Short mmCIF file of C-alpha atoms and ligand atoms in Angstrom, two decimals:
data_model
loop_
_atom_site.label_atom_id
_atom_site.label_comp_id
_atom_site.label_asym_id
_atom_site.label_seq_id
_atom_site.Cartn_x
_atom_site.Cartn_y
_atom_site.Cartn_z
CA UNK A 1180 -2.30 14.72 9.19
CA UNK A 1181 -2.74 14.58 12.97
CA UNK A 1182 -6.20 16.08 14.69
CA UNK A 1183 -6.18 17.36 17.72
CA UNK A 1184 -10.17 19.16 17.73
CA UNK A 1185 -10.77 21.62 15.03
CA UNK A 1186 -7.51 22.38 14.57
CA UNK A 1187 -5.41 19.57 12.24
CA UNK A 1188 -1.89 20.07 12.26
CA UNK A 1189 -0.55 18.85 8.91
CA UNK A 1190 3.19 17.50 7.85
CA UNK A 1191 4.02 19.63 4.35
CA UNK A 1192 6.23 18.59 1.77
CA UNK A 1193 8.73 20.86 3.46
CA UNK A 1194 9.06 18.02 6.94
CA UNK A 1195 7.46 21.19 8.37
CA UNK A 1196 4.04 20.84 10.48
CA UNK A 1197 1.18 23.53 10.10
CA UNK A 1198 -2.12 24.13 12.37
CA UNK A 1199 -4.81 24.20 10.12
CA UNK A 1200 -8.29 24.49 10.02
CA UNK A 1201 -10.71 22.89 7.80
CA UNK A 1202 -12.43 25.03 4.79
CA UNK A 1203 -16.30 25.77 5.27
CA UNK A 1204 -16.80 23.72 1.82
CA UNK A 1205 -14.54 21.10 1.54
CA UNK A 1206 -15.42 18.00 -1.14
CA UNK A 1207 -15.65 15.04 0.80
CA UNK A 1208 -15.29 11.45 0.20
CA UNK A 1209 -19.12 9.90 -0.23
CA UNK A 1210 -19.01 8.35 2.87
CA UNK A 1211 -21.21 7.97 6.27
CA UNK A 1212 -19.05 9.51 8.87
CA UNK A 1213 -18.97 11.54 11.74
CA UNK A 1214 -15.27 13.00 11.39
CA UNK A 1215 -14.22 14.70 7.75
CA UNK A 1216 -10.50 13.90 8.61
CA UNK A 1217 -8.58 11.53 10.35
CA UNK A 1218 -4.97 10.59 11.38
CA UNK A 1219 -3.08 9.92 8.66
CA UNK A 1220 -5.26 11.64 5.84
CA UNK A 1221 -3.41 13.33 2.81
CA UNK A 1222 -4.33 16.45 2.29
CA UNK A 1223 -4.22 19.76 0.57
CA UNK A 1224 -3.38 23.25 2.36
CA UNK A 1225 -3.58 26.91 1.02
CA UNK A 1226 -1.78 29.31 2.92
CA UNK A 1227 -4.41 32.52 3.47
CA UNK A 1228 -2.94 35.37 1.53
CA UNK A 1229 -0.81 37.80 4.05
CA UNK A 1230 -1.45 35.41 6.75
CA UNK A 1231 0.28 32.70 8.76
CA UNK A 1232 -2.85 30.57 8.41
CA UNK A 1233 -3.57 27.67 6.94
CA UNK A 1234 -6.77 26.08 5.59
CA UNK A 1235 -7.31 22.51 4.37
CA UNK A 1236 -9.09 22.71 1.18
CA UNK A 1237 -9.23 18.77 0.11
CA UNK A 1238 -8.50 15.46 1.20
CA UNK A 1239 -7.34 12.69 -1.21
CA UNK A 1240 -8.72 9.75 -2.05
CA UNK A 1241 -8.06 7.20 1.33
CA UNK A 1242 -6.24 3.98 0.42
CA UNK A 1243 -7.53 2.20 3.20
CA UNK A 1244 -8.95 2.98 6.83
CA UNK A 1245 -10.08 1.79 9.89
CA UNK A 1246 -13.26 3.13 11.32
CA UNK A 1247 -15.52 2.28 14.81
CA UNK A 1248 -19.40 2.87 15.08
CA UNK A 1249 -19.44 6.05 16.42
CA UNK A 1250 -20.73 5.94 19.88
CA UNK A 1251 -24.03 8.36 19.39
CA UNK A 1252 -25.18 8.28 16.22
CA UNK A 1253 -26.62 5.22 14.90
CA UNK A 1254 -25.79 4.77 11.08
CA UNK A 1255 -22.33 7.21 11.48
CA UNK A 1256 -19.65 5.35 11.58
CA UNK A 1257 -15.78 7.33 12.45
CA UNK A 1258 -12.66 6.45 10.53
CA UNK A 1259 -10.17 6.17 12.81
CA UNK A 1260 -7.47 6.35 10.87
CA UNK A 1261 -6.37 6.05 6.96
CA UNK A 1262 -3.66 5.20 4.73
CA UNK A 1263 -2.02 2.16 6.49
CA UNK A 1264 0.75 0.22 4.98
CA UNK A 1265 0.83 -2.33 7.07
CA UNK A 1266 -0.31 -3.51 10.65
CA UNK A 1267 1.83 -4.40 13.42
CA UNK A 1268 -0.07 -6.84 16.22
CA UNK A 1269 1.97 -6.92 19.36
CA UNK A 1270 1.48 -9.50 21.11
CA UNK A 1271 3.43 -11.14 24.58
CA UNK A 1272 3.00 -15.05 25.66
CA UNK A 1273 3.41 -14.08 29.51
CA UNK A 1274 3.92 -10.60 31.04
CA UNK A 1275 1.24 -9.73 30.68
CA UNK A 1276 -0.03 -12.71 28.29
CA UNK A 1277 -1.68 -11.70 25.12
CA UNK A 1278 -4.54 -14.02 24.17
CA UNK A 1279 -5.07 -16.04 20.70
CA UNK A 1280 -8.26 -14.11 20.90
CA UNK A 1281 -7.13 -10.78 20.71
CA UNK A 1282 -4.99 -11.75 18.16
CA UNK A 1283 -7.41 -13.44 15.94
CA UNK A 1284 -9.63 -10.45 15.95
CA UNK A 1285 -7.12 -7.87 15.04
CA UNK A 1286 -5.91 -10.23 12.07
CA UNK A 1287 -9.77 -10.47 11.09
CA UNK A 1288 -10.17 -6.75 11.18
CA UNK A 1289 -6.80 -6.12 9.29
CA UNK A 1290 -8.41 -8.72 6.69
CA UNK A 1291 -11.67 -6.53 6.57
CA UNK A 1292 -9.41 -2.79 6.03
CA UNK A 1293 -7.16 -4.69 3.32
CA UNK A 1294 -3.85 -3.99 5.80
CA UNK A 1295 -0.82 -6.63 5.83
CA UNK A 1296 -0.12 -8.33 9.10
CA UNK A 1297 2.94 -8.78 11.07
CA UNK A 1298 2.70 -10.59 14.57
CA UNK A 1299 5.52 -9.15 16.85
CA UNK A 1300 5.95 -11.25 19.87
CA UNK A 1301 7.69 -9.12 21.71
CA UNK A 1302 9.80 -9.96 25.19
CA UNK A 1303 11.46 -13.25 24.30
CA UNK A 1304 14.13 -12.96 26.67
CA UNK A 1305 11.07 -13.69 29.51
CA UNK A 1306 9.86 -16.89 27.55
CA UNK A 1307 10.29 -20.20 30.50
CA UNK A 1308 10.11 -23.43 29.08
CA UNK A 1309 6.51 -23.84 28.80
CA UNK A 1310 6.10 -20.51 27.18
CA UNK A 1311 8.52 -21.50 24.31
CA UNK A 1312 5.61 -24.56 23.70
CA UNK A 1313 3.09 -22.02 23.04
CA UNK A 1314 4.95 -20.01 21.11
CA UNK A 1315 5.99 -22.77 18.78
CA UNK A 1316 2.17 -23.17 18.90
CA UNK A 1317 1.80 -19.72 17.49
CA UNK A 1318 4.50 -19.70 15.10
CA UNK A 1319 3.48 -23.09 13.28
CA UNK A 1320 -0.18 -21.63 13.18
CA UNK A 1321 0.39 -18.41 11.77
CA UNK A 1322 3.11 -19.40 9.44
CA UNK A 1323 0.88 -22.14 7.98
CA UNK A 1324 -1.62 -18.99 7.35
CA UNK A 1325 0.94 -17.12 5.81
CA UNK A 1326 1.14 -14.71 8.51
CA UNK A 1327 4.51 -13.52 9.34
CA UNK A 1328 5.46 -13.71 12.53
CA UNK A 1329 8.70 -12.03 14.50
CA UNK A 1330 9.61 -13.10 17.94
CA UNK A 1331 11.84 -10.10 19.34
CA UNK A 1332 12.88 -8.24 22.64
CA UNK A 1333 13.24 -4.47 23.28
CA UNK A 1334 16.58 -5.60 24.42
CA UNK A 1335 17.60 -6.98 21.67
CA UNK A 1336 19.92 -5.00 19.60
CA UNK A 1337 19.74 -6.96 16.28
CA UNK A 1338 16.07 -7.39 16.69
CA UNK A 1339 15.68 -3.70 17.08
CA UNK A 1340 17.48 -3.23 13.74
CA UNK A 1341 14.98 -5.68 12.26
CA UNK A 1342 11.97 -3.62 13.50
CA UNK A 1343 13.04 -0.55 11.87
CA UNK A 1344 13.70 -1.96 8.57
CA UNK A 1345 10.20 -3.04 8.70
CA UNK A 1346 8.68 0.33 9.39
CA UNK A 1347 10.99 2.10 6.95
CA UNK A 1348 8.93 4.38 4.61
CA UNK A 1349 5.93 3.02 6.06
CA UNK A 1350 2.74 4.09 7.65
CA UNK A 1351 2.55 1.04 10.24
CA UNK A 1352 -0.90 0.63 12.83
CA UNK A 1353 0.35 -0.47 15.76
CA UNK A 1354 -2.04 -2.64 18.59
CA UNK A 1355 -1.39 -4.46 21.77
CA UNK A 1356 -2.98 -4.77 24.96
CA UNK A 1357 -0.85 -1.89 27.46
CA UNK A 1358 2.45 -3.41 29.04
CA UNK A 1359 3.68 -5.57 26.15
CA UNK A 1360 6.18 -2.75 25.08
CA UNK A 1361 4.99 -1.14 22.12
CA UNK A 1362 6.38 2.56 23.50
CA UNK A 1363 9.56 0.52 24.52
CA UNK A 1364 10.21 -0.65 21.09
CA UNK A 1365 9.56 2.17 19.63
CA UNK A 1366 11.68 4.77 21.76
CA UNK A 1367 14.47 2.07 20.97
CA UNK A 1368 14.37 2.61 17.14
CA UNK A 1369 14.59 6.28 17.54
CA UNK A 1370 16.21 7.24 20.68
CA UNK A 1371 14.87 10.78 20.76
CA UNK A 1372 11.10 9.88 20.70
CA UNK A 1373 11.16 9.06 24.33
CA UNK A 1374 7.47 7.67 24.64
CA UNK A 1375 6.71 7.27 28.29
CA UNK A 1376 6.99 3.82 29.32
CA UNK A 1377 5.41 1.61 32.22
CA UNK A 1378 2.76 -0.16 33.67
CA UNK A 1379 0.28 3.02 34.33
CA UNK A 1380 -2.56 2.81 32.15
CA UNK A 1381 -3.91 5.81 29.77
CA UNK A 1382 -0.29 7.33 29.40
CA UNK A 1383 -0.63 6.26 25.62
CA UNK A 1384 -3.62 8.63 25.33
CA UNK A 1385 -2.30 11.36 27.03
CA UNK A 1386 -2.54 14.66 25.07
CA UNK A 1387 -4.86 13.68 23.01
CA UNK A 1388 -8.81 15.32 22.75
CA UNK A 1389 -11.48 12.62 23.76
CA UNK A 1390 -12.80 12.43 20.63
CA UNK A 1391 -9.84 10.90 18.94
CA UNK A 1392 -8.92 7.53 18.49
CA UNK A 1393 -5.30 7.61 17.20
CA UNK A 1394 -2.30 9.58 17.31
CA UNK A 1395 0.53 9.73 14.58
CA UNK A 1396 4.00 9.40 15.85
CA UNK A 1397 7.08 9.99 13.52
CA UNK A 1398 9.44 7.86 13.74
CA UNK A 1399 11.83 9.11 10.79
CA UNK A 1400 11.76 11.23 7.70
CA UNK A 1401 8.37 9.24 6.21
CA UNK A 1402 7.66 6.59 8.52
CA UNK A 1403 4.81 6.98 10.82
CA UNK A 1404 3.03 4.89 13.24
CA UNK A 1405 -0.19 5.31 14.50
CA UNK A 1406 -0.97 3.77 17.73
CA UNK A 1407 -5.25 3.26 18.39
CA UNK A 1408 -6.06 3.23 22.40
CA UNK A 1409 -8.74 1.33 22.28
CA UNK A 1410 -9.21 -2.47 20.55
CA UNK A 1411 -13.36 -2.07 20.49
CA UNK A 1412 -12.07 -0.59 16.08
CA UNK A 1413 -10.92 -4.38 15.85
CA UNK A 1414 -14.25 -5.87 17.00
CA UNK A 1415 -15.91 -5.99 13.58
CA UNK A 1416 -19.28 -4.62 15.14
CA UNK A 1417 -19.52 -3.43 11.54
CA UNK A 1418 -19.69 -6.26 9.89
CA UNK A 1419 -22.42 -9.40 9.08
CA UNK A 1420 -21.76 -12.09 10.63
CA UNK A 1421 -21.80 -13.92 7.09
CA UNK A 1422 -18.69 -11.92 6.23
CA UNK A 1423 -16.27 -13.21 8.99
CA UNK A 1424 -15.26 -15.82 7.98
CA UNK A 1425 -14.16 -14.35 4.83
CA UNK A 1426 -11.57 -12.20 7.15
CA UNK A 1427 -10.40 -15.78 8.31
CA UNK A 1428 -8.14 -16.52 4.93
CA UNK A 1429 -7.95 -20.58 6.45
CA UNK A 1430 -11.49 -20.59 6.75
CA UNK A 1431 -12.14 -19.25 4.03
CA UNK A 1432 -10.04 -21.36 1.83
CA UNK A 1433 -12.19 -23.98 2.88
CA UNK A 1434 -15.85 -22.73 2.67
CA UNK A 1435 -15.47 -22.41 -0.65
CA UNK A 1436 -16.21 -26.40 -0.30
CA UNK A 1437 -19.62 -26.35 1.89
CA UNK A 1438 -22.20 -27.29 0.54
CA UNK A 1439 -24.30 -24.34 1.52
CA UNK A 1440 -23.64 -20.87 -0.11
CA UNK A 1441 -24.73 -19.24 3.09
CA UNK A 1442 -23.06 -22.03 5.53
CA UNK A 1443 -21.90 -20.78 8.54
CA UNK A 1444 -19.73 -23.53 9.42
CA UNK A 1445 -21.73 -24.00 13.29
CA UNK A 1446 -23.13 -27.20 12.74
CA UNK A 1447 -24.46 -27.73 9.13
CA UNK A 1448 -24.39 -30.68 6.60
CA UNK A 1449 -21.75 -31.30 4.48
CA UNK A 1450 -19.39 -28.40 6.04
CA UNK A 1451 -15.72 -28.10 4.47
CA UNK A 1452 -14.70 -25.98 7.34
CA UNK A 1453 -15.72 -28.75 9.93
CA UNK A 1454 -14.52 -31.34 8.17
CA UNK A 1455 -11.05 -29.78 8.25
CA UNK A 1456 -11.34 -29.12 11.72
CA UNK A 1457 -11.91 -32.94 12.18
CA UNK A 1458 -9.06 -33.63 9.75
CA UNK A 1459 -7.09 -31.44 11.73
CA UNK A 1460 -6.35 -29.34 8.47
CA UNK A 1461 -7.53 -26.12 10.37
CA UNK A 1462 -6.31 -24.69 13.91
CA UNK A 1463 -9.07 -25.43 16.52
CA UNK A 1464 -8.07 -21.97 17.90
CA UNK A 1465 -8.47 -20.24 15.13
CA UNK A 1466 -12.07 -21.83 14.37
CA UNK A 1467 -12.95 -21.04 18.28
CA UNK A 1468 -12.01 -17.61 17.34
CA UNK A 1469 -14.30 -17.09 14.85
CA UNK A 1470 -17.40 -18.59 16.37
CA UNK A 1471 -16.96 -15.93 19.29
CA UNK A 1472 -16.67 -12.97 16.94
CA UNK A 1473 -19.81 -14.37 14.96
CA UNK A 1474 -21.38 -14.90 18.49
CA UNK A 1475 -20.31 -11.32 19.62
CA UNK A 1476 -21.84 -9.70 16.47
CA UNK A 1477 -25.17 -11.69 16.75
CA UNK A 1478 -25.19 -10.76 20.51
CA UNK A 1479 -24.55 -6.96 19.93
CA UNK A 1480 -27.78 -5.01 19.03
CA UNK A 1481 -28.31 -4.01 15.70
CA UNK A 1482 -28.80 -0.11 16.20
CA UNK A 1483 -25.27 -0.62 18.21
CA UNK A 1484 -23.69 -1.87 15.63
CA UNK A 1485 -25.11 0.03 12.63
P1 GDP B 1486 3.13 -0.46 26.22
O1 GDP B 1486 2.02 -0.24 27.20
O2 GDP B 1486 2.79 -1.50 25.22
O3 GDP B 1486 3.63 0.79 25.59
O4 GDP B 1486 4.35 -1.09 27.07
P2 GDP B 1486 5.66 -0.38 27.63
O5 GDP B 1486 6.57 -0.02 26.50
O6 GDP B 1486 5.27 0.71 28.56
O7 GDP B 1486 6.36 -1.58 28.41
C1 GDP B 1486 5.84 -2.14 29.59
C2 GDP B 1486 6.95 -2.75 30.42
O8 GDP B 1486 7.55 -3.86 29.72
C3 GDP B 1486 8.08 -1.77 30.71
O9 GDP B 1486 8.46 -1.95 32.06
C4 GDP B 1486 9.19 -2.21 29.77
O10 GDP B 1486 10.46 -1.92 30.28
C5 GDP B 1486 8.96 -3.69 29.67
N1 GDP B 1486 9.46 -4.29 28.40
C6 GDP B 1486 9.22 -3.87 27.15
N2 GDP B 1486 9.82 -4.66 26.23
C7 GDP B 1486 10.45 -5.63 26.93
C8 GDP B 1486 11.24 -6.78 26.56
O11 GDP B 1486 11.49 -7.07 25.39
N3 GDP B 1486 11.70 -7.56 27.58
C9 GDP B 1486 11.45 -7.28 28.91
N4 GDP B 1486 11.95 -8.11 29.81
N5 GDP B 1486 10.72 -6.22 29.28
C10 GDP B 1486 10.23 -5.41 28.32
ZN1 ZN B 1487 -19.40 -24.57 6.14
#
C-alpha cells in the first residue's frame, strides 16, 4: 500500500495497483496515531458493486513499523511506515562522509522497531588510504556487534548482484544522508526504475504529498523498498532515555552487570558499561553515541516528544 492523500493506491494479488479510498468505518489497530494507513500496510479491498472503485475495508495486523511524533498534535504519534523485513543503512566514509553518529542512531532505532540491520558502505572504489583505516574501523566494530556490514560500489557489477539477493522477497527500509547513492544502487538492480540521480536535494521526495514520510518503490515481483526523506523517525524522540541503551545490544550486554537497576552508565558506581569502556571491551564511539542520543532526548521538551 502506497498513500498519496486520501487516495491509497494498493498492489492486489493480481501485481495490479488500484486507487482506493478508505471505508467510513474501518476497524483499526488500538493505537495513538494520526494516519490510519501507511506505506507498506496490508490490506483488504472490496470492489463497489458495478463500479471501478475500490474501498479499503481493513488493515492487518502490522508486523512492525516505524513512526515520528507527529508535528502538531502532542500525544499522536504517525507510523511512517510498516511491515519491514529488514533495514538497509547506507552509509559513505568520504563523498560526502557519513558520520558514526548517524549510523549509531539508525541502528538504535532499528533496535527499538525490531528491524534487522545491514550497513552498506557504499562507493569503495573512492576509498584513499586513510579512508580504508576508518573503514577497517567500522568493519571490526560492527562485526564484533554482530552487525553485518557490506562494503560495495554502484559500479561494481558483482556487488550489485549481491545487493539484489539481499532485497529478494523483501520489504527493505532504506536510509542515508542524500549523495551516498541509494537511487544509484537501486536503478542498477533494476535497470528500468530509473530513479533520478545527483547531487540536487529533495528529488527523493518529489511526487509525493507533504504529509508523507515514505514512498514504496518496487523493485521486482515482491520486493519493495521504502525510502524515508527525513532521519528526524530515527531520533528516538519517542523513547525514555532509560530505554536506549537497551537499543545499544553492546551496551546492553553489559548493563546487565551495574550495580544499579536504573544505572545510566554517565558516571555512577560500580558501572559494567564503564568499566568495559576502560577495559576497552566496548567501542568508545559507540558509547559517545549513546550519551548524545540520551542527551538529545533529555534536551528535547517533553510535550515535543510525547
Ligand atoms: P542518493 O541521494 O543517495 O540517492 O545518491 P545518488 O544515487 O543520487 O548518488 C549521488 C552521486 O554519487 C551520483 O553522482 C552518483 O553517480 C554517485 N555514486 C553513487 N554510487 C557511487 C559509487 O559507488 N561510486 C562512485 N564513485 N560514485 C557513486
Ligand atoms: Zn551502568
Amino acid at each position: 500500500m502506497q498513500t498519496t492523500g486520501s487516495w491509497y493506491v494498493v498492489l492486489l494479488d493480481s501485481e495490479k495497483s488500484v486507487q482506493c479510498r478508505l471505508r467510513g468505518k474501518i476497524k483499526l489497530q488500538d493505537l495513538d496515531t494520526t494516519n490510519p494507513i501507511a506505506v507498506g500496510d496490508y490490506v483488504i479491498v472490496e470492489q463497489l458493486e458495478e463500479s471501478n472503485e475500490f474501498i479499503i475495508t481493513e488493515i492487518l495486523l502490522r508486523r512492525n513499523y516505524i513512526i515520528r511524533q507527529s508535528p502538531r498534535k502532542e500525544h499522536q504519534r504517525h507510523i511512517i511506515a510498516s511491515n519491514i523485513d529488514q533495514f538497509f543503512i547506507v552509509a559513505t566514509i568520504s563523498q560526502p562522509r557519513t558520520s558514526l553518529g548517524f549510523v549509531d542512531r539508525c541502528i538504535a532505532a532499528a533496535e527499538c522497531y525490531h528491524i534487522p540491520v545491514h550497513i552498506i558502505i557504499n562507493k569503495k572504489d573512492l576509498l584513499r588510504k586513510k579512508d580504508l583505516t576508518k573503514l577497517e574501523e567500522w568493519q571490526l566494530m560492527y562485526k564484533a556487534i554482530g552487525y553485518p556490514v557490506h562494503v560495495i560500489s554502484a559500479n561494481d557489477k558483482e556487488d550489485i548482484a549481491t545487493l539484489k539477493t539481499l532485497l529478494k522477497d523483501k520489504v527493505t527500509l532504506i536510509a542515508g544522508h542524500s549523495g551516498v547513492g541509494k537511487s544509484t544502487l537501486l536503478n542498477a538492480v533494476n535497470t528500468s526504475l530509473k530513479l533520478k540521480t545527483g547531487k540536487i536535494s529533495g528529488k527523493w521526495e518529489k511526487g509525493m504529498h507533504t504529509t508523507t514520510f515514505a514512498t514504496l518503490y518496487q523493485i521486482f515481483e515482491n520486493t519493495f523498498v521504502i525510502d524515508t526523506p527525513g532521519i528526524k523517525e530515527f531520533s528516538l524522540l519517542h523513547v525514555e532515555p532509560e530505554e536506549v541503551s537497551g537499543y545499544f545490544i553492546d551496551i546492553n550486554a553489559f548493563a546487565k552487570s551495574c550495580k544499579y537497576n536504573n544505572c545510566m552508565h554517565i558516571n555512577e558506581p560500580e558501572c559494567a558499561v564503564l568499566n568495559a569502556l576502560e577495559n576497552g571491551k566496548l567501542a568508545p564511539a559507540r558509547y559517545e553515541n549513546y550519551l548524545n542520543i540520551v542527551d538529545n532526548i533529555k534536551s528535547t521538551n517533553y510535550w515535543e516528544r510525547k
